[in-house]
mmCIF file of C-alpha atoms in Angstrom:
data_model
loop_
_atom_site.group_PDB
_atom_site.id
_atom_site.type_symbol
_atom_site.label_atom_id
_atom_site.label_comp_id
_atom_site.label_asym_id
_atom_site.label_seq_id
_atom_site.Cartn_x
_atom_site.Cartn_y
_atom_site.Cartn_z
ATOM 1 C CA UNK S 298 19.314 -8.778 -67.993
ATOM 2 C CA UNK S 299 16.532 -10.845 -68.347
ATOM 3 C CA UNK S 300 14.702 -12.694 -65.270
ATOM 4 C CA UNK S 301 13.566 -16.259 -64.778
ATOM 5 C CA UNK S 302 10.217 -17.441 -65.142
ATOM 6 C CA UNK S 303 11.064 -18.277 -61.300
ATOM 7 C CA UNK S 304 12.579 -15.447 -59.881
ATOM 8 C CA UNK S 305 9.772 -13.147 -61.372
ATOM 9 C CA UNK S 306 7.417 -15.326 -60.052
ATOM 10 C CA UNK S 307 8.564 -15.274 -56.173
ATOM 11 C CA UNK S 308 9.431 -11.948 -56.699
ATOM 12 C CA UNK S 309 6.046 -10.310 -57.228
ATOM 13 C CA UNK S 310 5.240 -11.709 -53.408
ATOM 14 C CA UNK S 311 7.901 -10.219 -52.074
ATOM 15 C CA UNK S 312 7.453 -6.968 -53.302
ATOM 16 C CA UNK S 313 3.618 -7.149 -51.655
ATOM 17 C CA UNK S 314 5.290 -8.141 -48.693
ATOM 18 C CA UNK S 315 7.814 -5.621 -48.254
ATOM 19 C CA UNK S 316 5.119 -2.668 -49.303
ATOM 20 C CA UNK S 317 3.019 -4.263 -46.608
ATOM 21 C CA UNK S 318 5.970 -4.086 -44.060
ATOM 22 C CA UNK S 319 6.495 -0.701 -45.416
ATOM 23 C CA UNK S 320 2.962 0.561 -44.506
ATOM 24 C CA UNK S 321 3.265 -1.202 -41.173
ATOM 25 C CA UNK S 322 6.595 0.616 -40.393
ATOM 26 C CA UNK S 323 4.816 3.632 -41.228
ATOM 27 C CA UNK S 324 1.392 3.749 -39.516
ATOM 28 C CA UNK S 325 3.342 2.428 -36.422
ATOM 29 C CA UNK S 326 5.988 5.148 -36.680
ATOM 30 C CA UNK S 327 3.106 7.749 -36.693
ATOM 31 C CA UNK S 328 0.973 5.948 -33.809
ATOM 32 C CA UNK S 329 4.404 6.091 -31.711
ATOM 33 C CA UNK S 330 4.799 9.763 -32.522
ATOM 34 C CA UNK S 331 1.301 10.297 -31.492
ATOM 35 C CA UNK S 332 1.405 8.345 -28.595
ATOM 36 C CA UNK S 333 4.333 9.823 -27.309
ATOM 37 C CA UNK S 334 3.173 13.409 -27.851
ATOM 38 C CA UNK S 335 0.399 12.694 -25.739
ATOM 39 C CA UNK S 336 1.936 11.093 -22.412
ATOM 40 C CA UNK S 337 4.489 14.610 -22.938
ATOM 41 C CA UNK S 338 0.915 16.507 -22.678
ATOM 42 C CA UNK S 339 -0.558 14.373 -20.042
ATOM 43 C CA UNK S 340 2.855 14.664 -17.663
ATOM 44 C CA UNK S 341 2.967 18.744 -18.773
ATOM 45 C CA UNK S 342 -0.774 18.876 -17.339
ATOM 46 C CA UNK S 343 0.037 16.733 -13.989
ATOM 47 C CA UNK S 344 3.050 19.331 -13.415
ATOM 48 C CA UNK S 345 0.847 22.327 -13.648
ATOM 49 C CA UNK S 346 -1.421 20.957 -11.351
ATOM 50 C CA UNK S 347 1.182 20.107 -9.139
ATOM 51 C CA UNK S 348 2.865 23.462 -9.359
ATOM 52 C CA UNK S 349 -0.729 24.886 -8.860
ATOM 53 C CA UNK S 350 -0.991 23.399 -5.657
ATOM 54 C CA UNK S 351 2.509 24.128 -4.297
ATOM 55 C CA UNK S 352 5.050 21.654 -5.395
ATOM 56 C CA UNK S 353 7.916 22.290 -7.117
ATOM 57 C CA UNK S 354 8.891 19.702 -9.828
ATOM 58 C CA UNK S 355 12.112 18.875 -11.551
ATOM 59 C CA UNK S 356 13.707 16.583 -14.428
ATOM 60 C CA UNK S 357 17.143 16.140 -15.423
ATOM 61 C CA UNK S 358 16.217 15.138 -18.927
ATOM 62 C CA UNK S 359 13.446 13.804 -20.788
ATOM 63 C CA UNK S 360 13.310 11.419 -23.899
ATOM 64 C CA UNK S 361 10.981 9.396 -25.723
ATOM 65 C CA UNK S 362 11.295 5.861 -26.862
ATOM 66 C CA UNK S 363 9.774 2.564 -27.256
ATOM 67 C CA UNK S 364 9.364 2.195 -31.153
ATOM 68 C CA UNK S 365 8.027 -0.233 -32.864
ATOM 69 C CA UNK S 366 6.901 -2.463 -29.899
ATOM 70 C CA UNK S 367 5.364 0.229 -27.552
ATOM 71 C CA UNK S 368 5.482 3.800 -26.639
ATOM 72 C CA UNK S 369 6.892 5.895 -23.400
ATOM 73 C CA UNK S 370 8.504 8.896 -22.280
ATOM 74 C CA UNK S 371 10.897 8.581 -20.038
ATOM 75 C CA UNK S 372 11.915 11.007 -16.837
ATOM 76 C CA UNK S 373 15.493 11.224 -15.822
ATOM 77 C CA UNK S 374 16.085 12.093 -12.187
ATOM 78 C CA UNK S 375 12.857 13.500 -11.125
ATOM 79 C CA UNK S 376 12.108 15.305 -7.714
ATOM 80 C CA UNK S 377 9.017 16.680 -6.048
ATOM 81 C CA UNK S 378 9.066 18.750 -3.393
ATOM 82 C CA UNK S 379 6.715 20.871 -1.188
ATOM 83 C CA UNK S 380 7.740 23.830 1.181
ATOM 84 C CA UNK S 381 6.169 24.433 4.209
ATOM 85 C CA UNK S 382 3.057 26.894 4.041
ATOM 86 C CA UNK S 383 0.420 28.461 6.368
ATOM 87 C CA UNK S 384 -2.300 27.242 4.412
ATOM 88 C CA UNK S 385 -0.570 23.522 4.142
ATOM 89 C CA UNK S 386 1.707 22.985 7.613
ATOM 90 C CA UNK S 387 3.931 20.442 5.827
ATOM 91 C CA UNK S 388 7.098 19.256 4.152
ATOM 92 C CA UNK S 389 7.245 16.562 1.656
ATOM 93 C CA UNK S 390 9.051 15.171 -0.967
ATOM 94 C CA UNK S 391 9.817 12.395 -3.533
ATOM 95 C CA UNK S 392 12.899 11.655 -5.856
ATOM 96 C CA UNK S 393 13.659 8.639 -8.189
ATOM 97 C CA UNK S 394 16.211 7.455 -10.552
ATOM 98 C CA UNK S 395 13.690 6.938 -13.587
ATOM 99 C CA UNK S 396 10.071 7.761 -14.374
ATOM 100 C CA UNK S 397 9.104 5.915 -17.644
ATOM 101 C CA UNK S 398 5.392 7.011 -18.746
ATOM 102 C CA UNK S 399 3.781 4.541 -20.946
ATOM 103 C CA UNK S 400 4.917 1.220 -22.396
ATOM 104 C CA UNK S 401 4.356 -1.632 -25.102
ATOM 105 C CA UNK S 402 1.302 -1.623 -27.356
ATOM 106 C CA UNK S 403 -0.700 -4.462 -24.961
ATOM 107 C CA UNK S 404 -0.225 -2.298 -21.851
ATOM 108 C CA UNK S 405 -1.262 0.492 -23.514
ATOM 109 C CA UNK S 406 -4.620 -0.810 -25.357
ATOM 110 C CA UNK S 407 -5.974 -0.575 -21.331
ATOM 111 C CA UNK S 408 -7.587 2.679 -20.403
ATOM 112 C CA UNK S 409 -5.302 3.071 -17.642
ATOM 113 C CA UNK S 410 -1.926 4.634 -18.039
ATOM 114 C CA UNK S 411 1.073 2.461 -17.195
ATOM 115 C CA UNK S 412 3.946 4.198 -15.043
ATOM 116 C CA UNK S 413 7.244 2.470 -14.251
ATOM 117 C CA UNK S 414 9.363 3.739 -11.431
ATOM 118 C CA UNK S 415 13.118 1.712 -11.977
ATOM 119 C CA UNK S 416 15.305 1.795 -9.549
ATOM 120 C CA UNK S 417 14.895 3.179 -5.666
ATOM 121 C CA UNK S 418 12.436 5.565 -5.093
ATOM 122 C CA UNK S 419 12.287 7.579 -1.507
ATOM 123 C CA UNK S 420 9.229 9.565 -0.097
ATOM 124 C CA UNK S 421 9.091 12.006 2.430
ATOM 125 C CA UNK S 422 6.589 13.730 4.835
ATOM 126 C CA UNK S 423 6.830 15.568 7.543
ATOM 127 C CA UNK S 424 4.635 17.614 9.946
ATOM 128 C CA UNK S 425 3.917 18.842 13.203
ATOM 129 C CA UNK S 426 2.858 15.780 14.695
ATOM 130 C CA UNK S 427 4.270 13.129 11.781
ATOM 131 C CA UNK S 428 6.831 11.698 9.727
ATOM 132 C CA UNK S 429 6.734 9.052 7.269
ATOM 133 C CA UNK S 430 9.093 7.830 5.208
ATOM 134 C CA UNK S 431 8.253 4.987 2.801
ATOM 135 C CA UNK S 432 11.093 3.686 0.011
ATOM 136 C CA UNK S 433 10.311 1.546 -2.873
ATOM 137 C CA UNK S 434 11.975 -0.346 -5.323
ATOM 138 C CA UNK S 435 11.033 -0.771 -9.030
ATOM 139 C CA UNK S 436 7.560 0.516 -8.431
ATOM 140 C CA UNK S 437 4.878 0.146 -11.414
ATOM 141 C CA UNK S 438 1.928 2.450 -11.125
ATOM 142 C CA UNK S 439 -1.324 2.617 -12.869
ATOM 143 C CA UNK S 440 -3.190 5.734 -13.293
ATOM 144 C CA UNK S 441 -7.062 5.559 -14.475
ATOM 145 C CA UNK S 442 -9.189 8.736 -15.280
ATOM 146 C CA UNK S 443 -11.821 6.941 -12.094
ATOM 147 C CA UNK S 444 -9.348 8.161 -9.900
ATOM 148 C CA UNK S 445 -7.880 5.317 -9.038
ATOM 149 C CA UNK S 446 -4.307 4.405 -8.844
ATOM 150 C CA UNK S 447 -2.937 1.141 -8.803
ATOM 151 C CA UNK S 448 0.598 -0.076 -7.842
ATOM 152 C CA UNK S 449 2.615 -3.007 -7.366
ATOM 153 C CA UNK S 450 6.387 -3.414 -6.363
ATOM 154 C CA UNK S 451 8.611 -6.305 -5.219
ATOM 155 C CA UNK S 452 9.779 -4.549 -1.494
ATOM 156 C CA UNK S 453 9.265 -1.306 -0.061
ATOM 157 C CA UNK S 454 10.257 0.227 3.611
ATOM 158 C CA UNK S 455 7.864 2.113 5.683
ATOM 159 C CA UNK S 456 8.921 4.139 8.915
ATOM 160 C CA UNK S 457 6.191 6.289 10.802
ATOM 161 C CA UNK S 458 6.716 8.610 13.858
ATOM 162 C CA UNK S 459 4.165 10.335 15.404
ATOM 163 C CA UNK S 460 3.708 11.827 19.643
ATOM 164 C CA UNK S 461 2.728 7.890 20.505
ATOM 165 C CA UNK S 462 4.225 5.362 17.655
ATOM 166 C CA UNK S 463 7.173 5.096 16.449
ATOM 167 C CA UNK S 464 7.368 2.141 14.023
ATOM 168 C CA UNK S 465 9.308 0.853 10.992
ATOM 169 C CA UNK S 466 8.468 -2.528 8.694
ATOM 170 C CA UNK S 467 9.741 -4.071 5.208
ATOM 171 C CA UNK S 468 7.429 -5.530 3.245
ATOM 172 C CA UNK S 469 7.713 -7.899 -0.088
ATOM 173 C CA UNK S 470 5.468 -8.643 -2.870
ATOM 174 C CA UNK S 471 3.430 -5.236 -2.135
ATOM 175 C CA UNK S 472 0.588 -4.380 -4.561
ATOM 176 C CA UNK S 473 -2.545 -2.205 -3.847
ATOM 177 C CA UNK S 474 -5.044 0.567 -4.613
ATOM 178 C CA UNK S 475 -5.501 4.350 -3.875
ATOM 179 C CA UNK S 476 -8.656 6.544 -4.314
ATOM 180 C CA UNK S 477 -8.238 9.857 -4.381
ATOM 181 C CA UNK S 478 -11.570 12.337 -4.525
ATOM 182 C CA UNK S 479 -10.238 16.051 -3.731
ATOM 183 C CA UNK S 480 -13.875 17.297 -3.982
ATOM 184 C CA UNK S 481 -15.992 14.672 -2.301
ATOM 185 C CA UNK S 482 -19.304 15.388 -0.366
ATOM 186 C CA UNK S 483 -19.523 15.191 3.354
ATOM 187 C CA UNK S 484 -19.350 11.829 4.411
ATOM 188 C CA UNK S 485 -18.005 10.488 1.558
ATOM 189 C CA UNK S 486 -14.523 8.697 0.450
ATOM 190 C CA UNK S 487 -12.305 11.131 0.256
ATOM 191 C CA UNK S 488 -9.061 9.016 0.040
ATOM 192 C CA UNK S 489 -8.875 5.078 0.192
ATOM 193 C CA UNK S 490 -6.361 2.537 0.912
ATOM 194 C CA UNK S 491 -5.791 -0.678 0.072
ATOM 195 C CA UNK S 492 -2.779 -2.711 0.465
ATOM 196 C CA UNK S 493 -1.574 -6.289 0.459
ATOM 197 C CA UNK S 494 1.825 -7.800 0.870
ATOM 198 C CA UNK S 495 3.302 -11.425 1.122
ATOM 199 C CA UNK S 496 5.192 -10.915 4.298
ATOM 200 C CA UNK S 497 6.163 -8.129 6.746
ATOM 201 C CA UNK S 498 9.000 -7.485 8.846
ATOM 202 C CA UNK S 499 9.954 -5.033 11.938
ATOM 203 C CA UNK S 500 12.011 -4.681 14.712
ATOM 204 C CA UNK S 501 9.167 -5.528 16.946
ATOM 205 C CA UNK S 502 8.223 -8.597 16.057
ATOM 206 C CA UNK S 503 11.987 -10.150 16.580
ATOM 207 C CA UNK S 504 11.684 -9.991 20.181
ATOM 208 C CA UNK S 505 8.294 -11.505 20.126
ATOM 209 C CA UNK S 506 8.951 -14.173 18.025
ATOM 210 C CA UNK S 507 6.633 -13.689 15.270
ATOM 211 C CA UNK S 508 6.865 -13.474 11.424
ATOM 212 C CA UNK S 509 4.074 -11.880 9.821
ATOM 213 C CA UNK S 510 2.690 -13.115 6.174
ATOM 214 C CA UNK S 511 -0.187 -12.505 4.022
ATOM 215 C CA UNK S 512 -0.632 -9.149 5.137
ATOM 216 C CA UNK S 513 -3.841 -6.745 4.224
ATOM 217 C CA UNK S 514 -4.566 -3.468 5.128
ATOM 218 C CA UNK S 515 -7.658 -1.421 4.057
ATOM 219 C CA UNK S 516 -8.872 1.885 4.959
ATOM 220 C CA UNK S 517 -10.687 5.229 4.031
ATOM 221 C CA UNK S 518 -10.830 8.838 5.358
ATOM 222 C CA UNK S 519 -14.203 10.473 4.856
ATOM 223 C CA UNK S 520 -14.548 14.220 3.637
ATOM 224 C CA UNK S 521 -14.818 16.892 5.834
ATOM 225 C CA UNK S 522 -17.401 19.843 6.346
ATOM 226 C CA UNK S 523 -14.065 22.448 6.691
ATOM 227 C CA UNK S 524 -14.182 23.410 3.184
ATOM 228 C CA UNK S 525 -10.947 25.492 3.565
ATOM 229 C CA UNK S 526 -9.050 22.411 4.318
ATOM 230 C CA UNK S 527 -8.444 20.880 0.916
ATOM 231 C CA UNK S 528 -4.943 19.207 1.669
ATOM 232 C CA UNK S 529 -4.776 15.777 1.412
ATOM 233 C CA UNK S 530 -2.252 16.242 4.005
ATOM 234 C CA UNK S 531 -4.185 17.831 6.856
ATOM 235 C CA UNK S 532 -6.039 15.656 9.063
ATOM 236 C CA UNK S 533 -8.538 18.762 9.152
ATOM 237 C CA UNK S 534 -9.773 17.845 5.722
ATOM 238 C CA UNK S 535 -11.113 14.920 6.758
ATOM 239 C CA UNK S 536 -14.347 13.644 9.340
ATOM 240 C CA UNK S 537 -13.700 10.145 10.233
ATOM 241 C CA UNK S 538 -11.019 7.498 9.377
ATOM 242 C CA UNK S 539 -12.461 3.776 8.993
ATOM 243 C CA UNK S 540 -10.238 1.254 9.299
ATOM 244 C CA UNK S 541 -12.050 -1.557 7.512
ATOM 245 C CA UNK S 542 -9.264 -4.232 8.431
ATOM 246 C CA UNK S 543 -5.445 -4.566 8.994
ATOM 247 C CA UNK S 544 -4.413 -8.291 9.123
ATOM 248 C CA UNK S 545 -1.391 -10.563 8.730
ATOM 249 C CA UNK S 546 -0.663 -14.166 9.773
ATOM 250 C CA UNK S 547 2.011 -15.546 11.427
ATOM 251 C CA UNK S 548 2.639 -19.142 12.798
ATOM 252 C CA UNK S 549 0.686 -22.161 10.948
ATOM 253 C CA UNK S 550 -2.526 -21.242 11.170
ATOM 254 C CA UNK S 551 -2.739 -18.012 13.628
ATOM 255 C CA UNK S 552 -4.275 -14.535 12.087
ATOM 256 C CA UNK S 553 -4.439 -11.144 13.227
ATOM 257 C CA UNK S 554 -7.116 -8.442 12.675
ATOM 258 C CA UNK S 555 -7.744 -4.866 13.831
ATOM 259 C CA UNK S 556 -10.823 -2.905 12.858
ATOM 260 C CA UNK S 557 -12.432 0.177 13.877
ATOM 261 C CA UNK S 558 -13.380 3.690 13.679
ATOM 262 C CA UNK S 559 -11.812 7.357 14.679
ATOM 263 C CA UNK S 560 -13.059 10.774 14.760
ATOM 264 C CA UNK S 561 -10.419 13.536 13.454
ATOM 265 C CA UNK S 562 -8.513 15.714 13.681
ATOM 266 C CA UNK S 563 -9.031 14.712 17.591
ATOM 267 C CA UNK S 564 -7.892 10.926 16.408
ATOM 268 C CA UNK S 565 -10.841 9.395 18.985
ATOM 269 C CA UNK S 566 -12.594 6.178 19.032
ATOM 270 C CA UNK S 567 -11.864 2.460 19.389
ATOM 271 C CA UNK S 568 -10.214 -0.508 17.738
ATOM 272 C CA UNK S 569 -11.117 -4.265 18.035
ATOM 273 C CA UNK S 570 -8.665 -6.256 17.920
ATOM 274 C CA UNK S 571 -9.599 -9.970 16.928
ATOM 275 C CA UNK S 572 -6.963 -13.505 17.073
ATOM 276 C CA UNK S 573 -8.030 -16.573 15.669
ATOM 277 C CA UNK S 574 -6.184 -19.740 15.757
ATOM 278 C CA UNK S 575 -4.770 -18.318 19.274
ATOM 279 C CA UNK S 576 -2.990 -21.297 20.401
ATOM 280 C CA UNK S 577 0.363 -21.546 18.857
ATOM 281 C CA UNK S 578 0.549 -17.490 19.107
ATOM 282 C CA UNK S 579 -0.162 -17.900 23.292
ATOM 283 C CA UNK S 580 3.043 -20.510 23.303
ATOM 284 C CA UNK S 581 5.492 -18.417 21.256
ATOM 285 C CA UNK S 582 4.358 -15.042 23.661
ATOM 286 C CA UNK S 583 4.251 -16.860 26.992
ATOM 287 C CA UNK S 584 8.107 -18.079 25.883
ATOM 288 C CA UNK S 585 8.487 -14.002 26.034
ATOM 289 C CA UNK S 586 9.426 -12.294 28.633
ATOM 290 C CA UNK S 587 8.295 -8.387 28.108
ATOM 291 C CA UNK S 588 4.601 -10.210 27.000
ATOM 292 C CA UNK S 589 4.430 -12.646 30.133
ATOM 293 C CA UNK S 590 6.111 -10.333 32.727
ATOM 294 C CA UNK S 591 2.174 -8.235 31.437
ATOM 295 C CA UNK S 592 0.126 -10.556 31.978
ATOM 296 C CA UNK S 593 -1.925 -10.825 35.163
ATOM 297 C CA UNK S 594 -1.238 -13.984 36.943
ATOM 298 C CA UNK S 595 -4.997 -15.302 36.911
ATOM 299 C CA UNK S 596 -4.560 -15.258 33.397
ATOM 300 C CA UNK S 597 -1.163 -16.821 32.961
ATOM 301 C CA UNK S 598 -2.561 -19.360 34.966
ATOM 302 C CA UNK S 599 -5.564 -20.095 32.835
ATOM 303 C CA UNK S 600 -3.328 -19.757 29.588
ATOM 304 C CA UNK S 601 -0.928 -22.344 30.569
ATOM 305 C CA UNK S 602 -4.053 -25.003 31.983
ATOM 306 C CA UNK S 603 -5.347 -24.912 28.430
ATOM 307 C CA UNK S 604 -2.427 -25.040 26.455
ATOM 308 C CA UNK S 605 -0.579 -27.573 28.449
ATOM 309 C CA UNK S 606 -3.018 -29.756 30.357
ATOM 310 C CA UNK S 607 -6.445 -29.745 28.345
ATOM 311 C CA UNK S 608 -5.993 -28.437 25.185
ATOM 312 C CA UNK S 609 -9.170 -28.996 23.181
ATOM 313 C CA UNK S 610 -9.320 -29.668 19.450
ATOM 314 C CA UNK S 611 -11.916 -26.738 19.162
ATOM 315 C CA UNK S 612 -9.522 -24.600 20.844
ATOM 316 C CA UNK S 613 -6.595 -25.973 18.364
ATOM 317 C CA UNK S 614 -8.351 -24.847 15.024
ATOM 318 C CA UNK S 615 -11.640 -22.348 15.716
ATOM 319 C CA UNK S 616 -11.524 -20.611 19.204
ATOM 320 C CA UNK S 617 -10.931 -16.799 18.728
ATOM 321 C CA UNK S 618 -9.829 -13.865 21.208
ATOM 322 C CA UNK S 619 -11.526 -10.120 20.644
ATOM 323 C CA UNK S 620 -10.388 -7.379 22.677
ATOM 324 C CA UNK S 621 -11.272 -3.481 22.683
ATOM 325 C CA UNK S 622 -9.168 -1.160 22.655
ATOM 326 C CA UNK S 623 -10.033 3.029 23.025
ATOM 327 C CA UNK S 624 -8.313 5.481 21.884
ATOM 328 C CA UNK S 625 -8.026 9.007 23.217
ATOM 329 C CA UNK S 626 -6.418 11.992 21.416
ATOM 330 C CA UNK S 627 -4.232 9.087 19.291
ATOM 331 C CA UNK S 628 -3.152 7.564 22.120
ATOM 332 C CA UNK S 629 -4.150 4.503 24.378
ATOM 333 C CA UNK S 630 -5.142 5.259 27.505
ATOM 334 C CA UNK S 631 -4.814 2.098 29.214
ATOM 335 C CA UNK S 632 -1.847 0.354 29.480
ATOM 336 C CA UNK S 633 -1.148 -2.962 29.049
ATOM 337 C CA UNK S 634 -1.713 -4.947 32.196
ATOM 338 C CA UNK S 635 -5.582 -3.128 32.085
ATOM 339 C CA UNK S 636 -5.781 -4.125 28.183
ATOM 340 C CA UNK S 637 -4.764 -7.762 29.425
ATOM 341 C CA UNK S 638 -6.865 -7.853 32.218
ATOM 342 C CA UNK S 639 -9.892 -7.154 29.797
ATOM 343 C CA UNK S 640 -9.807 -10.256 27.904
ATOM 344 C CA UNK S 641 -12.643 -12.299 28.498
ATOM 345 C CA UNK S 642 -10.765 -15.443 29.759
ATOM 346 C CA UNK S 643 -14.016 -17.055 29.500
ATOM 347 C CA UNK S 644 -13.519 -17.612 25.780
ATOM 348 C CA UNK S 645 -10.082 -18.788 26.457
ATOM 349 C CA UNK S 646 -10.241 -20.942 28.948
ATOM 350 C CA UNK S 647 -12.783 -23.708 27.323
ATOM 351 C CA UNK S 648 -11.925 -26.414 29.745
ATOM 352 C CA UNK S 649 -13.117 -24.373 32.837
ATOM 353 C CA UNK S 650 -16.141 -23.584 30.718
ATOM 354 C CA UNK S 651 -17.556 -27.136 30.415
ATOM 355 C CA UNK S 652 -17.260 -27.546 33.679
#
């Protein structure tokens, strides 16, 4: 059989072009291969470690996948879990549906290493004094060789118990940072914080008529001089937390900040607490009944002068309210009427000011 002038000559490209997807198909199949075998030595080191320190790990089954566009290794059913010791006081643990380790070729040309958590995903701690719970869903993680780990999920569910909280929120649209340095020097960042989320809800904020947005929390816990506390864990491991800020909106305009400092393990120092654009926040609270029935009448008083009578542009869009709050032993002292009663109603009330 003889070929066309034609066909031999479109068939000479296609034979280039099919060697060339040939020899794509192949150097891909071995960078997969490679890939893979690498994120199955990088998990098989983090387990050691783990196990090193006192957790127990388990999988259900493990597979690899991904080829041609990418390359992972994914975790069926994995669970973490840490017993109770004298040299760490503390129960925790952590299960998820599915751990996937990697992903496609873009994500994986970053230095970082890409981990997907599908599905729910529940974590556990408990101690002494504490319990936290915190639940996620679809959470992606990012793990650099800095030490820093960054993360970003669409909801997640926080509860927290301690001797004087006991607190639970939802949050959506979380994302965040967390630095972790188990050897640093005295004085330094030994763990960091940093979160932000789109809105925040809790059973508290129901009864006082608020809805929290744009929320931001950051914080770090300095190293210790106890050099045989090396638990991330144990407050003892740690010299000072420093809250740098923790702030959400609510209303049109109204904002929300705490900042502050406390020494540990004794949990002692202060917090400032700081509300700008006050005005439409006073309304909805004075509308409240556990909130008004606490304030002072003096400042009720001034509070409803301002907002009702002569309310002030300046007051409308700039003025601000600080207030100081100590803290003993993790707990606050003074209760609310004396926390109230230390405003200083000078900076609220602006009409008796110009007076």
């Amino acid at each position: 059989m003889k070929l066309s002038l034609n066909t031999a000559r479109y068939l000479k490209p296609g034979l280039v072009i099919a060697c060339l997807v040939t020899v794509l198909l192949c150097a891909d199949t071995l960078l997969w291969w490679r890939t893979t075998r690498m994120i199955e030595r990088e998990i098989a080191t983090c387990r050691m470690a783990l196990q090193t320190a006192g957790w127990t790990t388990t999988v259900e089954r493990t597979s690899s996948g991904g080829w041609p566009f990418g390359a992972w290794v994914t975790l069926s059913s994995p669970r973490l879990r840490h017993e109770q010791t004298v040299a760490a006081p503390f129960d925790a643990g952590w299960s998820g549906t599915t751990l996937r380790a990697g992903g496609s070729w873009l994500d994986l040309m970053r230095t970082d290493l890409p981990v997907f958590l599908s599905g729910r995903n529940a974590a556990r701690f408990l101690s002494l004094t504490a319990q936290a719970t915190v639940l996620s869903q679809d959470l992606h993680l990012r793990f650099s060789k800095d030490q820093n780990t960054t993360f970003k999920a669409p909801s997640a569910e926080l509860a927290l118990t301690t001797e004087g909280l006991d607190q639970s929120a939802s949050l959506t649209e979380v994302s965040g940072r967390l630095l972790a340095v188990p050897h640093a020097a005295y004085g330094a960042t030994r763990l960091g914080f940093e979160l932000s989320a789109r809105s925040l809800h809790s059973p508290a904020l129901p009864s006082l008529q608020l809805s929290a947005r744009d929320v931001r929390f950051i914080a770090v816990l300095t190293s210790s001089t106890r050099k045989d506390a090396t638990s991330f864990f144990s407050l003892e491991g740690y010299d000072r937390l420093l809250l740098q800020t923790a702030t959400f909106s609510f209303g049109d305009a109204n904002r929300l900040s705490f900042s502050g400092a406390l020494d540990l393990p004794a949990a002692t120092g202060h917090l400032t607490l700081t509300l700008l654009n006050w005005h439409e926040a006073a309304e909805q609270l004075l509308k409240t009944s556990p909130v008004r029935t606490a304030l002072p009448p003096d400042l009720q008083i001034i509070l409803e002068r301002t907002l009702h009578e002569q309310s002030p542009v300046i007051v409308r869009n700039n003025q601000s309210v600080s207030l100081d709050i100590p803290v003993v032993n993790g707990h606050f002292p003074m209760p609310l009427e004396t926390l109230l009663q230390n405003i200083p109603t000078q900076k609220i009330d602006v009409s008796h000011s110009r007076e």
